[in-house]
Short mmCIF file of C-alpha atoms in Angstrom, two decimals:
data_model
loop_
_atom_site.label_atom_id
_atom_site.label_comp_id
_atom_site.label_asym_id
_atom_site.label_seq_id
_atom_site.Cartn_x
_atom_site.Cartn_y
_atom_site.Cartn_z
CA MET A 36 152.83 -171.69 19.85
CA VAL A 37 152.66 -169.56 22.59
CA GLN A 38 148.54 -169.15 24.08
CA LYS A 39 146.85 -165.64 23.08
CA LYS A 40 146.14 -164.30 26.66
CA LYS A 41 142.05 -164.68 27.11
CA THR A 42 140.69 -161.11 28.64
CA ASN A 43 136.79 -160.00 29.07
CA LYS A 44 136.79 -157.42 26.99
CA ALA A 45 135.90 -158.14 23.53
CA ALA A 46 138.29 -157.22 20.88
CA SER A 47 137.22 -154.01 18.51
CA PHE A 48 135.96 -154.88 14.88
CA PRO A 49 138.51 -154.40 12.96
CA SER A 50 141.20 -155.21 14.89
CA HIS A 51 144.50 -157.51 14.83
CA GLU A 52 143.56 -158.66 18.43
CA PHE A 53 139.70 -159.53 16.96
CA PHE A 54 141.08 -161.47 13.93
CA ILE A 55 143.54 -163.12 16.31
CA GLN A 56 140.18 -164.37 18.97
CA ASN A 57 137.93 -165.13 16.46
CA HIS A 58 140.33 -166.38 13.72
CA GLY A 59 138.58 -169.59 14.16
CA ASP A 60 135.50 -168.90 13.56
CA ILE A 61 136.41 -166.47 10.33
CA ALA A 62 137.39 -169.30 8.68
CA VAL A 63 134.36 -171.94 10.03
CA THR A 64 132.27 -169.21 8.52
CA ALA A 65 134.33 -168.65 5.14
CA MET A 66 133.79 -172.43 4.47
CA VAL A 67 130.38 -172.66 4.66
CA LEU A 68 129.88 -169.91 2.65
CA PHE A 69 131.56 -172.15 -0.38
CA PHE A 70 128.77 -174.65 0.52
CA ILE A 71 126.34 -172.48 0.37
CA GLY A 72 127.19 -171.50 -3.19
CA LEU A 73 126.88 -175.12 -4.37
CA VAL A 74 123.40 -174.04 -3.31
CA PHE A 75 122.89 -170.83 -6.48
CA GLN A 76 122.81 -171.88 -10.01
CA PRO A 77 125.51 -169.16 -11.04
CA THR A 78 127.99 -170.26 -8.01
CA ASN A 79 127.25 -173.67 -8.25
CA HIS A 80 129.75 -174.78 -11.58
CA LEU A 81 132.98 -172.91 -9.84
CA VAL A 82 131.95 -173.23 -6.27
CA SER A 83 132.02 -177.02 -7.02
CA LYS A 84 135.60 -177.09 -8.39
CA VAL A 85 136.64 -175.66 -4.70
CA LEU A 86 134.59 -178.10 -2.53
CA PHE A 87 135.06 -181.69 -4.81
CA LEU A 88 138.25 -183.15 -6.79
CA ASN A 89 139.24 -182.35 -9.92
CA TYR A 90 140.28 -184.09 -13.00
CA ASN A 91 138.77 -187.50 -12.20
CA ILE A 92 139.37 -190.28 -14.84
CA SER A 93 137.63 -193.45 -16.25
CA THR A 94 139.94 -196.97 -15.53
CA GLU A 95 138.45 -197.49 -19.48
CA ASN A 96 140.38 -195.13 -21.09
CA VAL A 97 143.90 -196.08 -19.71
CA SER A 98 145.28 -199.41 -20.05
CA SER A 99 147.64 -199.52 -17.37
CA LEU A 100 145.07 -198.97 -14.86
CA GLN A 101 142.75 -201.78 -15.37
CA THR A 102 144.84 -204.56 -14.33
CA ARG A 103 145.00 -202.79 -10.53
CA PRO A 104 143.41 -205.29 -8.52
CA HIS A 105 140.45 -202.70 -7.42
CA ALA A 106 138.08 -200.68 -9.67
CA PHE A 107 138.19 -197.31 -7.80
CA ASN A 108 138.18 -194.44 -8.96
CA TYR A 109 141.07 -192.39 -10.27
CA PHE A 110 142.73 -188.83 -10.47
CA VAL A 111 145.34 -186.87 -11.72
CA SER A 112 146.96 -183.36 -10.69
CA GLY A 113 146.78 -180.12 -12.21
CA PRO A 114 146.34 -176.72 -11.71
CA LEU A 115 142.77 -176.52 -9.96
CA ASP A 116 143.68 -178.66 -7.48
CA TRP A 117 145.74 -175.47 -6.29
CA CYS A 118 141.33 -174.48 -5.64
CA ASN A 119 141.06 -177.50 -3.13
CA ILE A 120 144.46 -177.00 -1.97
CA LEU A 121 143.22 -173.22 -0.23
CA TYR A 122 139.72 -174.09 0.88
CA TYR A 123 141.16 -176.90 2.72
CA ALA A 124 143.69 -174.75 4.69
CA LEU A 125 141.13 -173.14 5.75
CA GLY A 126 139.98 -176.47 6.93
CA CYS A 127 143.42 -176.69 8.17
CA ILE A 128 142.79 -174.10 10.90
CA VAL A 129 139.52 -175.11 11.80
CA ALA A 130 140.67 -178.18 13.14
CA HIS A 131 143.81 -176.64 14.94
CA ALA A 132 141.70 -173.72 16.04
CA LEU A 133 139.81 -177.12 17.75
CA VAL A 134 142.93 -179.25 18.77
CA GLN A 135 144.41 -175.69 20.92
CA GLU A 136 141.02 -175.53 22.44
CA TYR A 137 139.04 -178.38 24.14
CA LEU A 138 141.98 -180.36 24.30
CA LEU A 139 145.47 -178.03 24.65
CA ASP A 140 144.21 -175.51 26.49
CA LYS A 141 142.27 -177.30 29.32
CA LEU A 142 146.16 -179.66 29.23
CA ILE A 143 147.93 -175.70 29.96
CA LYS A 144 145.46 -174.86 32.87
CA LYS A 145 146.24 -178.45 34.42
CA SER A 146 150.59 -176.79 34.34
CA HIS A 147 152.09 -173.47 35.01
CA LEU A 148 154.39 -173.31 32.24
CA SER A 149 156.72 -170.63 31.36
CA LYS A 150 156.09 -168.37 27.64
CA SER A 151 159.26 -170.77 25.57
CA LYS A 152 158.09 -174.57 27.08
CA LEU A 153 154.16 -173.32 26.61
CA SER A 154 155.07 -172.62 22.37
CA LYS A 155 157.03 -176.18 22.43
CA PHE A 156 155.00 -177.52 23.76
CA ASN A 157 151.67 -176.16 21.46
CA GLU A 158 153.74 -177.01 18.04
CA SER A 159 155.19 -180.66 19.11
CA ALA A 160 151.41 -181.49 20.78
CA GLN A 161 149.90 -180.59 17.23
CA LEU A 162 152.63 -181.96 14.76
CA GLY A 163 151.97 -184.82 16.82
CA VAL A 164 148.94 -185.20 16.23
CA PHE A 165 149.22 -184.29 12.59
CA TYR A 166 151.83 -187.14 12.34
CA VAL A 167 149.72 -189.67 13.47
CA ALA A 168 146.48 -189.01 11.45
CA SER A 169 148.82 -188.47 8.30
CA LEU A 170 150.69 -192.41 9.11
CA ALA A 171 147.54 -193.66 10.28
CA LEU A 172 146.13 -192.12 6.32
CA LEU A 173 149.65 -193.22 4.45
CA GLY A 174 149.39 -196.86 6.12
CA TYR A 175 146.03 -197.16 4.37
CA ILE A 176 147.16 -195.93 1.03
CA PHE A 177 150.27 -198.16 1.20
CA TYR A 178 147.65 -201.07 2.03
CA LEU A 179 145.12 -200.20 -0.42
CA GLU A 180 147.94 -200.39 -3.57
CA GLN A 181 149.68 -202.91 -2.37
CA PHE A 182 152.54 -200.76 -1.88
CA PRO A 183 155.73 -201.44 -0.67
CA LEU A 184 155.80 -205.08 -2.15
CA SER A 185 159.50 -204.48 -3.16
CA ILE A 186 161.54 -201.08 -4.25
CA SER A 187 160.63 -200.95 -8.20
CA PHE A 188 157.94 -199.45 -6.89
CA LEU A 189 159.06 -196.34 -6.67
CA TRP A 190 159.52 -196.67 -10.44
CA ASP A 191 157.19 -199.02 -12.02
CA GLU A 192 155.18 -197.45 -14.09
CA TYR A 193 155.95 -194.77 -13.81
CA PRO A 194 154.67 -190.87 -14.44
CA HIS A 195 152.69 -191.84 -11.21
CA LYS A 196 150.16 -189.15 -12.15
CA TYR A 197 147.21 -191.68 -11.20
CA HIS A 198 146.10 -191.21 -8.15
CA VAL A 199 143.66 -193.42 -5.91
CA LEU A 200 140.71 -190.67 -4.28
CA HIS A 201 142.64 -191.03 -0.70
CA GLN A 202 146.47 -190.34 -2.04
CA LYS A 203 145.07 -187.52 -3.93
CA LEU A 204 143.59 -186.20 -0.57
CA PHE A 205 146.08 -186.60 1.33
CA PHE A 206 148.85 -184.46 -1.04
CA ILE A 207 145.90 -182.05 -1.32
CA VAL A 208 145.60 -182.45 2.98
CA GLN A 209 149.35 -182.62 3.61
CA ILE A 210 149.88 -179.53 1.06
CA ALA A 211 146.76 -177.67 2.69
CA TYR A 212 148.53 -177.65 6.26
CA TRP A 213 152.19 -177.49 5.47
CA ILE A 214 150.29 -173.58 3.69
CA HIS A 215 148.05 -172.80 6.86
CA ILE A 216 151.27 -172.40 9.27
CA PHE A 217 152.20 -169.29 8.13
CA PRO A 218 148.84 -167.22 8.88
CA GLU A 219 149.20 -169.88 12.05
CA ILE A 220 152.67 -168.14 13.48
CA TYR A 221 150.19 -164.84 13.21
CA PHE A 222 147.10 -166.38 14.62
CA GLN A 223 149.08 -167.31 17.45
CA LYS A 224 151.76 -164.63 18.36
CA VAL A 225 154.41 -166.64 17.91
CA ARG A 226 158.04 -165.45 19.38
CA LYS A 227 160.46 -163.46 16.85
CA GLU A 228 162.64 -166.46 17.83
CA ASP A 229 160.64 -169.27 17.18
CA MET A 230 159.27 -167.60 13.97
CA PRO A 231 162.65 -169.02 11.67
CA GLN A 232 162.63 -172.06 12.20
CA GLN A 233 158.83 -173.12 11.97
CA ILE A 234 158.91 -170.70 8.31
CA THR A 235 161.75 -173.29 7.34
CA TYR A 236 160.51 -176.17 8.00
CA SER A 237 157.33 -175.49 6.80
CA SER A 238 159.18 -174.56 3.70
CA LEU A 239 160.90 -177.12 3.22
CA TYR A 240 157.77 -179.46 3.25
CA LEU A 241 155.03 -177.56 1.22
CA VAL A 242 158.38 -177.93 -1.66
CA PHE A 243 159.38 -181.31 -1.29
CA LEU A 244 155.30 -182.50 -0.92
CA THR A 245 153.82 -179.70 -4.06
CA ALA A 246 157.18 -181.60 -6.06
CA GLY A 247 156.58 -184.97 -5.33
CA TYR A 248 152.76 -184.23 -6.28
CA PHE A 249 153.24 -182.23 -9.25
CA MET A 250 155.78 -183.93 -11.08
CA ASN A 251 154.49 -187.81 -10.32
CA PHE A 252 156.45 -189.26 -7.84
CA SER A 253 153.57 -189.44 -5.78
CA ARG A 254 155.18 -193.03 -4.64
CA LEU A 255 158.25 -191.66 -3.82
CA ALA A 256 157.31 -188.77 -1.30
CA MET A 257 154.40 -190.98 0.57
CA LEU A 258 157.34 -193.04 1.50
CA LEU A 259 159.82 -191.08 2.61
CA ILE A 260 157.61 -188.81 4.33
CA ALA A 261 156.04 -191.22 6.15
CA VAL A 262 159.97 -192.22 7.17
CA HIS A 263 160.16 -188.55 7.84
CA TYR A 264 157.14 -187.81 9.86
CA ALA A 265 157.42 -191.57 12.37
CA CYS A 266 161.30 -189.83 13.24
CA GLU A 267 159.60 -186.45 14.04
CA LEU A 268 156.61 -187.78 15.73
CA LEU A 269 159.40 -189.47 18.09
CA PHE A 270 160.77 -186.01 19.18
CA HIS A 271 157.49 -184.45 19.48
CA LEU A 272 156.44 -186.84 21.71
CA ALA A 273 159.94 -187.30 23.14
CA ARG A 274 160.06 -183.46 23.88
CA PHE A 275 156.20 -183.95 24.95
CA LEU A 276 157.29 -185.72 27.30
CA LYS A 277 160.01 -183.39 29.10
CA ILE A 278 157.95 -180.24 28.95
CA ILE A 279 155.48 -182.25 31.63
CA GLU A 280 158.56 -183.44 33.33
CA LYS A 281 158.23 -187.70 32.00
CA GLU A 282 162.71 -186.65 31.78
CA GLU A 283 163.38 -191.39 32.06
CA ILE A 284 160.75 -191.64 29.09
CA SER A 285 161.55 -188.78 26.84
CA LYS A 286 165.02 -189.59 27.62
CA LEU A 287 164.41 -192.88 26.16
CA LEU A 288 162.59 -191.42 23.08
CA PHE A 289 165.75 -189.28 22.53
CA TYR A 290 167.46 -192.08 22.82
CA MET A 291 165.40 -193.93 19.50
CA TRP A 292 164.88 -190.41 17.55
CA ALA A 293 168.62 -190.39 17.27
CA VAL A 294 169.22 -193.50 15.76
CA CYS A 295 165.89 -192.76 13.70
CA PHE A 296 167.25 -190.03 12.23
CA VAL A 297 170.42 -191.04 10.89
CA VAL A 298 169.16 -194.81 10.06
CA GLY A 299 165.81 -192.09 8.04
CA ARG A 300 168.55 -189.94 6.64
CA LEU A 301 170.53 -193.29 4.92
CA PHE A 302 167.10 -194.69 3.93
CA THR A 303 166.32 -191.31 2.24
CA PHE A 304 169.45 -191.08 0.07
CA VAL A 305 169.03 -194.64 -0.47
CA CYS A 306 164.98 -194.44 -2.38
CA ALA A 307 166.54 -191.06 -3.61
CA PHE A 308 169.88 -192.60 -5.42
CA LEU A 309 168.07 -195.34 -6.94
CA THR A 310 165.09 -193.55 -8.40
CA PHE A 311 166.62 -190.60 -9.77
CA TRP A 312 169.96 -192.53 -11.01
CA LEU A 313 170.02 -196.18 -10.93
CA ALA A 314 166.06 -196.01 -12.76
CA PHE A 315 165.66 -192.68 -14.44
CA ILE A 316 169.71 -193.52 -15.86
CA TYR A 317 169.64 -197.14 -16.24
CA THR A 318 166.64 -198.05 -17.39
CA PRO A 319 165.66 -197.05 -20.91
CA VAL A 320 161.35 -197.80 -20.21
CA CYS A 321 161.90 -195.34 -17.06
CA SER A 322 164.27 -193.48 -18.55
CA ALA A 323 162.20 -192.77 -22.03
CA LYS A 324 158.96 -191.76 -20.44
CA TYR A 325 160.40 -188.82 -17.58
CA LEU A 326 161.68 -188.13 -20.84
CA LYS A 327 158.39 -188.06 -22.36
CA TRP A 328 156.87 -186.11 -19.34
CA CYS A 329 159.46 -183.39 -19.70
CA HIS A 330 158.66 -182.11 -23.05
CA SER A 331 155.03 -183.24 -23.19
#
């Protein structure tokens, strides 16, 4: 992503340059306005749907949850989740601006990069931070839910519509993050030749995560996204080191990424095949539950 040029002259309002220079502050202001809405009785109910996770359920009403090793509150998915997603997309814009201004801009000042390298530098750094945070949260969720102890966890107890707080929050933030990429393309003045690539992979992530969450394939989605993020983290770390001229280390990481990319794709194919074909076609219980969910 291309670093925006700083000028001494403030951009006039309203103008494209004004929104580009101040998009982080505008997003923060919008988020604060929602919090202020909690204070007033007429708006309290509506704003709470945006700020707080919806569809909380009691474990007492669901027999399958009473055997779980912990007594956390559980959530299901629903249309109101899009209110949370859009709100968290504003939060992602703010986080993106903070990482850019207080971390990446300071590193860029110490180097002399061309526009093409600068775009790749910012992209790899931003995605690297996001992948590390996502993998850390996924690791905690897997530990909390004791996944994956066996491959059958991908289809056991389907549909996987009951989520602990961290699991639901993970999907909300993930979908919000890939939505926020689209306005960031405008805010960061991404070069036209880089736009198709960023739009394509952001759209694919968005479709995959949305389908996995709302169609109740959350376990499969989390496992596959963890594998994919680990591979992509290696790639962006290697590219980041190459840009700052750490050639030897970057070359090793690129080899590691090439191996992990192939293994990761094979792993994805095997897990998807076992889940969608063997489990749901040849396992009567899973097949019946899937058909019941489709007609509900």
